[in-house]
Short mmCIF file of C-alpha atoms and ligand atoms in Angstrom, two decimals:
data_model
loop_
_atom_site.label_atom_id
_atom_site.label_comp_id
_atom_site.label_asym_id
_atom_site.label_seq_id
_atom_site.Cartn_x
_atom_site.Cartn_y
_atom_site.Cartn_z
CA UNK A 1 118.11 127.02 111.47
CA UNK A 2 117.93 124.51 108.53
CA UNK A 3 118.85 121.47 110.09
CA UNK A 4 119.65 118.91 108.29
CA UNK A 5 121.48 115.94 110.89
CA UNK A 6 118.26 113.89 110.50
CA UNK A 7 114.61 113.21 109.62
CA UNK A 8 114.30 112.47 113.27
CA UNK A 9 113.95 116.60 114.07
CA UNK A 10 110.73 116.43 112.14
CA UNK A 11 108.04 118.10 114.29
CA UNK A 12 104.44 116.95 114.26
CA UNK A 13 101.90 118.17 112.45
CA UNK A 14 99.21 120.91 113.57
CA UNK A 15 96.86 117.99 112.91
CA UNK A 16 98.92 115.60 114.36
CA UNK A 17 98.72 117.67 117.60
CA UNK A 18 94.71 117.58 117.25
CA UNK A 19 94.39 114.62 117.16
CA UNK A 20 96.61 113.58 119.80
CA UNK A 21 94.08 116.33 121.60
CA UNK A 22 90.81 114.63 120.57
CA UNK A 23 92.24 110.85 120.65
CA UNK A 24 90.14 108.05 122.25
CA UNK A 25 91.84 106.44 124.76
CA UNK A 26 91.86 103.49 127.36
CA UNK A 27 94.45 101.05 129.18
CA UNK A 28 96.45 99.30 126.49
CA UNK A 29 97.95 96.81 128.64
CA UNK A 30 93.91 95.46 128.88
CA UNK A 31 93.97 96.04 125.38
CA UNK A 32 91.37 98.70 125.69
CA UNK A 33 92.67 101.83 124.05
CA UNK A 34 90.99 101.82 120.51
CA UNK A 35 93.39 104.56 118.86
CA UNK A 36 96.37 102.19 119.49
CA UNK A 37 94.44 99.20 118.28
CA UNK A 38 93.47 101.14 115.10
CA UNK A 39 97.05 102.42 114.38
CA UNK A 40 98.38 98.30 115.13
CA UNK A 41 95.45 97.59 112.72
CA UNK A 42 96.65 99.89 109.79
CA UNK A 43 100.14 98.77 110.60
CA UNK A 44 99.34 95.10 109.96
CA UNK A 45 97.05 96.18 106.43
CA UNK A 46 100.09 97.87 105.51
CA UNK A 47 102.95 95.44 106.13
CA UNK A 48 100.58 92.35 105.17
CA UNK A 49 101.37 90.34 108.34
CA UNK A 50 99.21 88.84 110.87
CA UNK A 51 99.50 91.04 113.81
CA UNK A 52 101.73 94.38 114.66
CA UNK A 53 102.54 96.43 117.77
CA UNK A 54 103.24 99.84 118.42
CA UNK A 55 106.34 100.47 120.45
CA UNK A 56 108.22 103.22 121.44
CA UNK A 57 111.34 103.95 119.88
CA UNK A 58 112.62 101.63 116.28
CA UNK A 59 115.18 100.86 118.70
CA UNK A 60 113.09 99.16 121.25
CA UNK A 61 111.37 97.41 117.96
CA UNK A 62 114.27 95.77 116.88
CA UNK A 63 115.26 94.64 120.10
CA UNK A 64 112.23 93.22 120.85
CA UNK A 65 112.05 91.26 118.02
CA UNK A 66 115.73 90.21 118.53
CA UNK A 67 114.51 88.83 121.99
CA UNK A 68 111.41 86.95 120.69
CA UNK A 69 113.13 85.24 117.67
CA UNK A 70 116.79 83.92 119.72
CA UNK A 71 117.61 82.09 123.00
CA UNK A 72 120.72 83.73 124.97
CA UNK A 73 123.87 82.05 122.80
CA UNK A 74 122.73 82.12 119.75
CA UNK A 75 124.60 84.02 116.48
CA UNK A 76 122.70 86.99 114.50
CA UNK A 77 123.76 87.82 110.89
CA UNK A 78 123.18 91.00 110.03
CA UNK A 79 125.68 93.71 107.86
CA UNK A 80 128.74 94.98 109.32
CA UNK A 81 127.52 98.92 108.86
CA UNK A 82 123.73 97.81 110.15
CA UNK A 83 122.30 100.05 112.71
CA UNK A 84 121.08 97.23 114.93
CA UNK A 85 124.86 96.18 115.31
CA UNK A 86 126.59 99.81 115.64
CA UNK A 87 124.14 102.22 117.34
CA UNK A 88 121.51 100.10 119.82
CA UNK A 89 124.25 100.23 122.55
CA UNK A 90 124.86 96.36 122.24
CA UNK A 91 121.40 95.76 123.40
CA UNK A 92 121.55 92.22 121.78
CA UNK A 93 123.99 90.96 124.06
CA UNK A 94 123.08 93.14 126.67
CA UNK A 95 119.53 91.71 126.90
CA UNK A 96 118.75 88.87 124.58
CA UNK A 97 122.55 87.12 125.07
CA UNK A 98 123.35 86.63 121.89
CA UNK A 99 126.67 87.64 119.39
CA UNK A 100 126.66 89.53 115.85
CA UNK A 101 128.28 88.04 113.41
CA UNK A 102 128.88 90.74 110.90
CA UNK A 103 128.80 90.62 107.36
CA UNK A 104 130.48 92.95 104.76
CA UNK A 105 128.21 94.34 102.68
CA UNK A 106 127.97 96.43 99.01
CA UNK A 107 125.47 99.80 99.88
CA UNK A 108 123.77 97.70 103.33
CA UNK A 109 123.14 94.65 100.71
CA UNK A 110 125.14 91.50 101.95
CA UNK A 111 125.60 88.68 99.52
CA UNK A 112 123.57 85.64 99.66
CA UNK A 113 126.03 83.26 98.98
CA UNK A 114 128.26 84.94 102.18
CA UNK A 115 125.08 84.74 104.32
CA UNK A 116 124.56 81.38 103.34
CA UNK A 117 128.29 80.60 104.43
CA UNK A 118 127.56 82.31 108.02
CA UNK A 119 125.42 79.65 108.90
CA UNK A 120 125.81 77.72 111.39
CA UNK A 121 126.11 74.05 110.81
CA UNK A 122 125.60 71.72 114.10
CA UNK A 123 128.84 71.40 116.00
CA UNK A 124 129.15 71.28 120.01
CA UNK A 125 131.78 74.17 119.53
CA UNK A 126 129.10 76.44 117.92
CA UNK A 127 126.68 78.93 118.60
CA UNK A 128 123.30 78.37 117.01
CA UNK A 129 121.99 80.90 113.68
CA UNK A 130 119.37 82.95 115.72
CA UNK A 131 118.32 85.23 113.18
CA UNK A 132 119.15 87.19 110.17
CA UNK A 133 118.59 91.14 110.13
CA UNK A 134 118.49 93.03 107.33
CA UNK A 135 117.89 97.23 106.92
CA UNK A 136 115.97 98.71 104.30
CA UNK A 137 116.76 101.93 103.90
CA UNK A 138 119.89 101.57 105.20
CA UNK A 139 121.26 104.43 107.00
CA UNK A 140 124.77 103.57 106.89
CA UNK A 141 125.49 103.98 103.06
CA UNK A 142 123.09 106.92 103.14
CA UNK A 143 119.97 105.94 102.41
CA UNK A 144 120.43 103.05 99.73
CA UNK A 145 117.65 100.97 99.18
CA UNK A 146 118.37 97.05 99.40
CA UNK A 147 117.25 95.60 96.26
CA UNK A 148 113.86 93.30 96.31
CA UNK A 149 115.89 90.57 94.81
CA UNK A 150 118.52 90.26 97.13
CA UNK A 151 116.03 90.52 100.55
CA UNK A 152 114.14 87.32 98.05
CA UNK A 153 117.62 85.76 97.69
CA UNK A 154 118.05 85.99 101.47
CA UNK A 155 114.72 85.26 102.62
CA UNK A 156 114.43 81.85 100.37
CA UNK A 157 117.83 80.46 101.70
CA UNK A 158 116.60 81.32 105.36
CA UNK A 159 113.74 78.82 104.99
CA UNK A 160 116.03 76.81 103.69
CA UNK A 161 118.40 76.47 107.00
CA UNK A 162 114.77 77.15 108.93
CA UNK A 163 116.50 80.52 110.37
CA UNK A 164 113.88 83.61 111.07
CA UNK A 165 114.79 86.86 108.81
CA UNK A 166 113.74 90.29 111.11
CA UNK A 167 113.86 93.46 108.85
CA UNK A 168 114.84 96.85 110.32
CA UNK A 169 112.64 99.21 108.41
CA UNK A 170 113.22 101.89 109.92
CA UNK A 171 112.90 103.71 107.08
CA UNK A 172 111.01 101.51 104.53
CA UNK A 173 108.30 103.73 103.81
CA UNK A 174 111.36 105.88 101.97
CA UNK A 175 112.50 102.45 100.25
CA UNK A 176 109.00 102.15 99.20
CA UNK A 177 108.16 105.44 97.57
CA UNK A 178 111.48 105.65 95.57
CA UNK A 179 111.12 101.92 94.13
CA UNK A 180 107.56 101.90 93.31
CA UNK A 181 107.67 98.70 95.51
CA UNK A 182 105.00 98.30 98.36
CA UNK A 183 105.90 97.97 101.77
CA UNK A 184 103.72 94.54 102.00
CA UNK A 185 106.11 93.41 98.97
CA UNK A 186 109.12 94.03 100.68
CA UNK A 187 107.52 92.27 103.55
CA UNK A 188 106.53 89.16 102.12
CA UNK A 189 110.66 88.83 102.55
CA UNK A 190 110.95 88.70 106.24
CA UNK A 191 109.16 87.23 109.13
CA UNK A 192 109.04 90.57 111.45
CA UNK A 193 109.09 93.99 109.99
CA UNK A 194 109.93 96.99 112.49
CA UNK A 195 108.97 101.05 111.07
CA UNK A 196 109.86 104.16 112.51
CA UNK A 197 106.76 107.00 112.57
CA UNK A 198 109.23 109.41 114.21
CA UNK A 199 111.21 109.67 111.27
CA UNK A 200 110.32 111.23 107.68
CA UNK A 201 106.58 110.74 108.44
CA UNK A 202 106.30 113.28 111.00
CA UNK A 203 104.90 111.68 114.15
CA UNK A 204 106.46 113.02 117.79
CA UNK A 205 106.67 109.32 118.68
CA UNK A 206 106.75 105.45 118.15
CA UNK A 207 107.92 102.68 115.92
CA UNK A 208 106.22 99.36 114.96
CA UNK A 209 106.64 95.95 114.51
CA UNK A 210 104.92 93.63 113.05
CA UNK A 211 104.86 89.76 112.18
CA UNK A 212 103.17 86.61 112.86
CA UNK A 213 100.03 86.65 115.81
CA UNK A 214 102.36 84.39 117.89
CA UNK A 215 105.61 86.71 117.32
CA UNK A 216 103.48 90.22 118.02
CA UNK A 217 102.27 87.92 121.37
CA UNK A 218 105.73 87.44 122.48
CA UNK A 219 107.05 90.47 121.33
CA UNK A 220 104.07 92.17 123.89
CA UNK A 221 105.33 90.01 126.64
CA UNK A 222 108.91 91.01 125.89
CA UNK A 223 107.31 94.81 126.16
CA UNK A 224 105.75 94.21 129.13
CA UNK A 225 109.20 92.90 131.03
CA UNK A 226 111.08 96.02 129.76
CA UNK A 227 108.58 98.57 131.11
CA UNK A 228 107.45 99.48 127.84
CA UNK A 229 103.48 98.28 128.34
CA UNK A 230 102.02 101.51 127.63
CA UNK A 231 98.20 102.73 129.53
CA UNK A 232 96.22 105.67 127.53
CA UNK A 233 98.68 105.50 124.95
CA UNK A 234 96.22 106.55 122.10
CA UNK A 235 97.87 110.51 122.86
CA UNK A 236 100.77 109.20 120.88
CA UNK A 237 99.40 106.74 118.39
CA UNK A 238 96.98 109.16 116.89
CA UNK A 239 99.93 110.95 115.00
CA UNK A 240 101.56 108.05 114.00
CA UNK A 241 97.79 106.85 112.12
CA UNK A 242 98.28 110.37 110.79
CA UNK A 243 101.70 109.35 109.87
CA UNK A 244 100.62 106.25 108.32
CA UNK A 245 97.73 107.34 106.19
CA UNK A 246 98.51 110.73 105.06
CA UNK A 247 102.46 111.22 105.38
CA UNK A 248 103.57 108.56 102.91
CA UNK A 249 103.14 109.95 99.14
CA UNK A 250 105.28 113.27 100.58
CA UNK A 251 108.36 111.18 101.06
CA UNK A 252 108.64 111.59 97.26
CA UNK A 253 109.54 115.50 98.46
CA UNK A 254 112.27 114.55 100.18
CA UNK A 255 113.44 112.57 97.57
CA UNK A 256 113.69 115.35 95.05
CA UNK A 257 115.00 117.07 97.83
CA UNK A 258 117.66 115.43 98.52
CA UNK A 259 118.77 115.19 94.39
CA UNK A 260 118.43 118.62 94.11
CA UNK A 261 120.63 119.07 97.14
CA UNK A 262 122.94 116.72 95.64
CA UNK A 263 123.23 117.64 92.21
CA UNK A 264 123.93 121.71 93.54
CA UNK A 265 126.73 120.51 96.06
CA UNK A 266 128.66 118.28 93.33
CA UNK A 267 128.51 121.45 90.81
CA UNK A 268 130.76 122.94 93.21
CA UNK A 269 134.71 121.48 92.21
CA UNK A 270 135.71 121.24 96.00
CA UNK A 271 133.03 119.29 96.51
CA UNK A 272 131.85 115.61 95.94
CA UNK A 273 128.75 113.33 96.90
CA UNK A 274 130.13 110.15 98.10
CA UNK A 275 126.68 107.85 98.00
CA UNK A 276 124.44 107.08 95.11
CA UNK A 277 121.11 109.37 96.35
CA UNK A 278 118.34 107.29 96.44
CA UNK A 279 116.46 108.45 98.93
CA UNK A 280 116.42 111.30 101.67
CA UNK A 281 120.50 110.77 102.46
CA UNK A 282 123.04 112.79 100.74
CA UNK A 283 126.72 112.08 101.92
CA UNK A 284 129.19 115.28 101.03
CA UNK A 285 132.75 114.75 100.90
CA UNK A 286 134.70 118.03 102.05
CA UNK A 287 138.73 116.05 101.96
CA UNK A 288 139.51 119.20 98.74
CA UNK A 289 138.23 121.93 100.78
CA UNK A 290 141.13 121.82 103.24
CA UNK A 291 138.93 121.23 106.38
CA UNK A 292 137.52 118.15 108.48
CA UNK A 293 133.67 117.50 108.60
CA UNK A 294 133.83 118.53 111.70
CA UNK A 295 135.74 122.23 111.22
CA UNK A 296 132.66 122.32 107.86
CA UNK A 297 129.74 121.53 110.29
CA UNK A 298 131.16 124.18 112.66
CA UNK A 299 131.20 126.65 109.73
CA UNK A 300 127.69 125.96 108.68
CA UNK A 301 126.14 126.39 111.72
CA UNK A 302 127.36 130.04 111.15
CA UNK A 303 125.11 130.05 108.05
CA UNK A 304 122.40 129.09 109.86
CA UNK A 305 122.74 125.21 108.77
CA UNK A 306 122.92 121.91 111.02
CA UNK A 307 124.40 118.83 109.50
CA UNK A 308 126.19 115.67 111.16
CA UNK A 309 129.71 114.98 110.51
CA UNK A 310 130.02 110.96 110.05
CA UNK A 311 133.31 110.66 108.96
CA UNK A 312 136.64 112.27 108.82
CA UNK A 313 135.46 114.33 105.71
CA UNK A 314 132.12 112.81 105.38
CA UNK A 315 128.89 114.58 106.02
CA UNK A 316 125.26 113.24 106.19
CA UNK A 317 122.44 115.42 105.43
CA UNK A 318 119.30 114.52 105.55
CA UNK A 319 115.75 115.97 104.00
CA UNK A 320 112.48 115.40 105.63
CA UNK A 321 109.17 117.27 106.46
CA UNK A 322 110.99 120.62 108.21
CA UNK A 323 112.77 121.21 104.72
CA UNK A 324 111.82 123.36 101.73
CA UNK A 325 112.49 123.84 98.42
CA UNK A 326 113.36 127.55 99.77
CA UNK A 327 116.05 125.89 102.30
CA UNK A 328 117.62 123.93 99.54
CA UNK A 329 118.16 126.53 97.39
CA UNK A 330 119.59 128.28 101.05
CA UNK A 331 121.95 126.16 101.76
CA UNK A 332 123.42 125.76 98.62
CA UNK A 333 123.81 129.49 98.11
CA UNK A 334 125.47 129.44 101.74
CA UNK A 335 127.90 126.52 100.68
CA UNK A 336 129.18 128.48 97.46
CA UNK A 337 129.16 131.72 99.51
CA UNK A 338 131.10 129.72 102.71
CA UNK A 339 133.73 127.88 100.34
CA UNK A 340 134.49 130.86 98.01
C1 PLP B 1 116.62 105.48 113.59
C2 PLP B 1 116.91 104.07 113.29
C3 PLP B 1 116.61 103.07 114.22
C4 PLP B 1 116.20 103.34 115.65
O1 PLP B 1 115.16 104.16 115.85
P1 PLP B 1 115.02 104.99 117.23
O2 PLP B 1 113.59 105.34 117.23
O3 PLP B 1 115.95 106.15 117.11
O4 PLP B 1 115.40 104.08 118.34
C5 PLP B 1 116.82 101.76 113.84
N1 PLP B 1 117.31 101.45 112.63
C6 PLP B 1 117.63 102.39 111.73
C7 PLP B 1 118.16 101.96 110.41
C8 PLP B 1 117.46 103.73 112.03
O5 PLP B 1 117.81 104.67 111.14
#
């Protein structure tokens, strides 16, 4: 099977797996397992901040920092499309008590000026500006890359109205390698900064965040209540150190990827490519074929190809690690043959 539903089917590497196998190890929650504290040590070189912490999912990173940055009735901004607000099973008011207020956006970028009008001023009938989220890549709009100047634009009028900026990076290593821009750059931006390792850059496991020393000291407490303080947890950190130090540069792989899967599928005249490919995302629109995304998907998976249906006649496919050149030039053979 090529499967292409998302870079979070990425297996890890052979040695990934040794080192997992030869990994130093101790209780984390005394602070004594050395492979975690290198990994959170990397993490923070990397982003630039003061401290970082691995957790375990990007899910339970953003939600953590969503609890350490509001009180329960407070208002987060973040776009309408943002993953935080559509797909973390309304953790934010299911935890940290507080509402989105949801922003339309142009490719996951929201407009200064209409963040700037979504805050708060001080009135007894409102809810207090808890926090600003922003996603870079963002998933959403396939993989578009917010740019630098906008998350600057953002950031500055933030400080402004003293409101804290978290950044769901899920994917900002892939933001990163297409821009030329450094993840510390983008970082410089926000006050907390959460990365998945599960994704593109291969490890089996674990996301981080990373901010101030007083944020990542909350943020551990806030780990600690929801069951996620971890004990010999250096078996899953030593991929994602793997994933850190020697996975980035290959993103640029499933970049090309991507175009080249991209540029094949919009050659074909009942086809088109709905986003502008940036990154590892291309979104195929199959509305002149005659079938739903859904009916395509089931056709594929004849051909030996998995791919998510997000839309009506939208589908998302995603490269990453598990994909070849070979399997590109596979599946686009398979499309011509499937739609002829
Ligand atoms: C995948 C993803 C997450 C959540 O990561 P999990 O590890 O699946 O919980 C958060 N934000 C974005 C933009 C993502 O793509």
């Amino acid at each position: 099977m090529i499967d292409l539903r998302s870079d979070t089917v990425t297996k890890p590497t052979d040695v990934m797996r040794k080192a997992s196998m030869e990994a130093e190890v101790g209780d984390d929650v005394y602070g004594e397992d050395p492979t975690i504290k290198k990994l959170e040590e990397k993490a923070t070189e990397l982003t630039g901040k003061e401290a970082a912490l691995f957790v375990t999912s990007g899910t339970q990173g953003n939600q953590l920092a969503v609890l350490t940055h509001t009180n329960p009735g407070e208002e987060i901004i973040l776009e309408e499309n943002a993953h935080i607000y559509l797909y973390e099973g309304a953790s934010i008011s299911a935890f940290a008590g507080v509402q989105p207020r949801p922003i339309k956006g142009n490719k996951g970028s929201m407009n200064p000026i209409d963040v700037e009008g979504a805050i708060r001023s001080e009135d007894i009938h409102f809810p207090e500006t808890g926090l600003i989220c922003l996603e870079n890549t963002h998933n959403q709009s396939g993989g578009s890359i917010l740019p630098l100047d906008n998350m600057k634009g953002i950031y500055e009028l933030a400080k402004l109205h003293q409101v804290p900026v978290h950044l769901d990076g899920a994917r900002i290593f892939n933001a990163s390698v297409a821009s030329g821009i450094s993840v510390q750059t983008y970082a410089r931006f926000t006050d907390s900064v959460q990365f998945c390792l599960s994704k593109g850059l291969g490890a089996p496991i674990g996301s981080i965040i990373a901010g101030s020393t007083a944020f990542i000291e909350q943020a551990r407490k806030w780990r600690k209540r929801l069951g996620g303080g971890l004990r010999q947890a250096g078996i899953i950190a030593a991929p994602g150190l793997i994933a850190i130090t020697k996975m980035i540069d290959r993103l640029a792989k499933d970049h090309e990827h991507a175009q080249a899967l991209s540029e094949g599928l919009a050659s074909i005249k009942e086809l088109s490519i709905e986003n502008d490919v940036e990154t590892n995302m291309v979104v195929l629109n199959v509305e002149t074929t005659g079938f739903t995304a859904q009916e395509f998907v089931e056709q594929l998976k004849d051909y030996g190809i998995l791919a998510g249906a997000i839309g009506p006649y939208s589908i998302r496919l995603v490269t990453h690690l598990g994909i070849s050149n070979d399997d590109i030039h596979r599946v686009l053979h398979s499309v011509r043959e499937m739609i002829e």
